[in-house]
């Protein structure tokens, strides 16, 4: 059953540059249906619905994609879909939500959720979310740790006490946070068994989060405290003035690494993926008898391990393997699947050459 004072903040300000050419400023990764019929942000709202109804969802995004999110999520009040005046990472965004909710509902507890992840086992996921909400009601700042399937260098890690057992909903102390380690360090942490992936989900009472921000990020706290109540005719202008002056820092670095009242849930596998690039999409999809994953019609000759997303075009593959092929009306991407992480470099090149029509 939904908690009567449970709220959700969905962070949807990213551009998803590694999903170019489908992801653009006005059609970023979170509003694309890269893994099914529903877009990633629609899936996020859908899976939270048993605990948090749409009317208690808040979304922080950017001006480029806000109107598309409003269109895709008619159940979320439009005034709760807010375009940030400037990109300032997750600490100011979460602080802004805490500031708003403290006045909207003094008894509120909120969870922070990325807009562009995939959860393969949503019922199991909600079991852990419920446990984190319960911990947050006791004035803790709770996080979810995901049991690591391999030594990934692109994720942050949460250290729990030695001997931790994955899958229990027991609230545990968090020993440390490590951000994107080098490969030898990631290998070491995986072997130790008490380091879990940081899924970027946080749970807190608004006042507790604001106390932590005041302690560790006083500049951001001062800017946010200057805002009038949400709904005031002065709020939008005040936000535009104050938000760009906040610290540009993540909640992990800015608060969680130093917070004394942090705790976590050591989750086992609930089908989590951050869907960080086209290779991750390939790994989420069912493979056909040729070992390819396709969202388009295609004809293979001695070709396997490929991902094809080319709309209504028929795609012919001859003697190619481990490739990603993504076609849009104005751009075509062909990349080795193992180098999908580098697609963001193409966006940087387009920016440098001022090809704005392709961004």
CSV table of N, CA and C in Angstrom, one decimal, residues 10 12 16 19 28-47 72-73 114-119 273-276 281 284:
chain,number,residue,atom,x,y,z
A,10,UNK,N,12.1,12.2,-9.1
A,10,UNK,CA,12.7,11.6,-10.3
A,10,UNK,C,13.7,12.6,-10.9
A,12,UNK,N,15.7,13.9,-13.9
A,12,UNK,CA,15.6,13.7,-15.3
A,12,UNK,C,16.2,14.8,-16.1
A,16,UNK,N,22.0,12.1,-21.9
A,16,UNK,CA,22.1,10.7,-22.5
A,16,UNK,C,22.9,10.7,-23.8
A,19,UNK,N,23.7,7.8,-26.0
A,19,UNK,CA,22.6,7.2,-26.8
A,19,UNK,C,22.3,8.0,-28.1
A,28,UNK,N,15.9,13.4,-25.0
A,28,UNK,CA,17.0,12.7,-24.3
A,28,UNK,C,16.6,11.3,-23.9
A,29,UNK,N,17.6,10.6,-23.5
A,29,UNK,CA,17.5,9.2,-23.2
A,29,UNK,C,16.3,8.8,-22.3
A,30,UNK,N,16.0,9.6,-21.3
A,30,UNK,CA,14.9,9.3,-20.4
A,30,UNK,C,13.5,9.3,-21.0
A,31,UNK,N,13.3,10.0,-22.2
A,31,UNK,CA,12.0,10.0,-22.8
A,31,UNK,C,12.0,9.1,-24.0
A,32,UNK,N,13.0,8.2,-24.2
A,32,UNK,CA,13.0,7.3,-25.3
A,32,UNK,C,12.5,5.9,-24.8
A,33,UNK,N,12.0,5.2,-25.7
A,33,UNK,CA,11.6,3.8,-25.4
A,33,UNK,C,12.6,2.8,-25.9
A,34,UNK,N,13.8,2.9,-25.3
A,34,UNK,CA,14.9,2.1,-25.8
A,34,UNK,C,14.8,0.6,-25.4
A,35,UNK,N,14.0,0.2,-24.4
A,35,UNK,CA,13.9,-1.2,-24.0
A,35,UNK,C,12.4,-1.7,-24.0
A,36,UNK,N,11.5,-1.0,-24.7
A,36,UNK,CA,10.1,-1.5,-24.7
A,36,UNK,C,9.2,-0.4,-25.2
A,37,UNK,N,7.9,-0.7,-25.1
A,37,UNK,CA,6.9,0.3,-25.6
A,37,UNK,C,6.8,1.5,-24.8
A,38,UNK,N,7.1,1.5,-23.5
A,38,UNK,CA,7.0,2.6,-22.6
A,38,UNK,C,8.4,3.3,-22.5
A,39,UNK,N,8.5,4.6,-22.4
A,39,UNK,CA,9.8,5.2,-22.3
A,39,UNK,C,10.4,5.0,-20.9
A,40,UNK,N,11.6,5.3,-20.8
A,40,UNK,CA,12.3,5.0,-19.5
A,40,UNK,C,11.7,5.7,-18.3
A,41,UNK,N,11.3,7.0,-18.6
A,41,UNK,CA,10.7,7.8,-17.4
A,41,UNK,C,9.3,7.3,-17.2
A,42,UNK,N,8.6,6.8,-18.2
A,42,UNK,CA,7.3,6.3,-17.9
A,42,UNK,C,7.4,5.0,-17.1
A,43,UNK,N,8.4,4.2,-17.4
A,43,UNK,CA,8.6,2.9,-16.7
A,43,UNK,C,9.0,3.2,-15.2
A,44,UNK,N,9.7,4.3,-15.0
A,44,UNK,CA,10.1,4.7,-13.6
A,44,UNK,C,8.8,5.0,-12.8
A,45,UNK,N,7.9,5.8,-13.4
A,45,UNK,CA,6.7,6.2,-12.7
A,45,UNK,C,5.8,5.0,-12.5
A,46,UNK,N,5.7,4.1,-13.5
A,46,UNK,CA,4.9,2.9,-13.4
A,46,UNK,C,5.3,2.0,-12.3
A,47,UNK,N,6.6,1.8,-12.1
A,47,UNK,CA,7.1,0.8,-11.1
A,47,UNK,C,6.9,1.4,-9.7
A,72,UNK,N,4.2,13.0,-21.8
A,72,UNK,CA,4.3,11.6,-21.5
A,72,UNK,C,3.7,11.2,-20.2
A,73,UNK,N,3.6,12.1,-19.2
A,73,UNK,CA,3.2,11.7,-17.9
A,73,UNK,C,2.0,12.6,-17.5
A,114,UNK,N,16.6,7.8,-10.2
A,114,UNK,CA,17.0,8.2,-11.6
A,114,UNK,C,15.9,7.9,-12.6
A,115,UNK,N,15.8,8.6,-13.6
A,115,UNK,CA,14.7,8.5,-14.6
A,115,UNK,C,15.0,7.5,-15.7
A,116,UNK,N,16.2,7.0,-15.8
A,116,UNK,CA,16.6,6.3,-17.0
A,116,UNK,C,17.2,4.9,-16.7
A,117,UNK,N,16.8,4.3,-15.7
A,117,UNK,CA,17.3,3.0,-15.3
A,117,UNK,C,16.2,1.9,-15.7
A,118,UNK,N,16.6,0.7,-15.8
A,118,UNK,CA,15.7,-0.4,-16.0
A,118,UNK,C,15.7,-1.3,-14.8
A,119,UNK,N,14.5,-1.7,-14.3
A,119,UNK,CA,14.4,-2.7,-13.2
A,119,UNK,C,13.6,-3.9,-13.7
A,273,UNK,N,19.7,-2.2,-14.1
A,273,UNK,CA,20.6,-1.8,-15.1
A,273,UNK,C,20.5,-0.2,-15.2
A,274,UNK,N,21.7,0.4,-15.3
A,274,UNK,CA,21.6,1.9,-15.5
A,274,UNK,C,21.5,2.2,-17.0
A,275,UNK,N,21.4,1.2,-17.8
A,275,UNK,CA,21.3,1.3,-19.3
A,275,UNK,C,22.2,2.5,-19.8
A,276,UNK,N,23.5,2.3,-19.5
A,276,UNK,CA,24.4,3.4,-19.7
A,276,UNK,C,24.7,3.7,-21.2
A,281,UNK,N,21.8,-1.8,-23.7
A,281,UNK,CA,20.5,-2.2,-24.3
A,281,UNK,C,20.5,-3.5,-25.0
A,284,UNK,N,20.2,-6.3,-22.5
A,284,UNK,CA,18.8,-6.4,-21.9
A,284,UNK,C,17.8,-7.1,-22.8
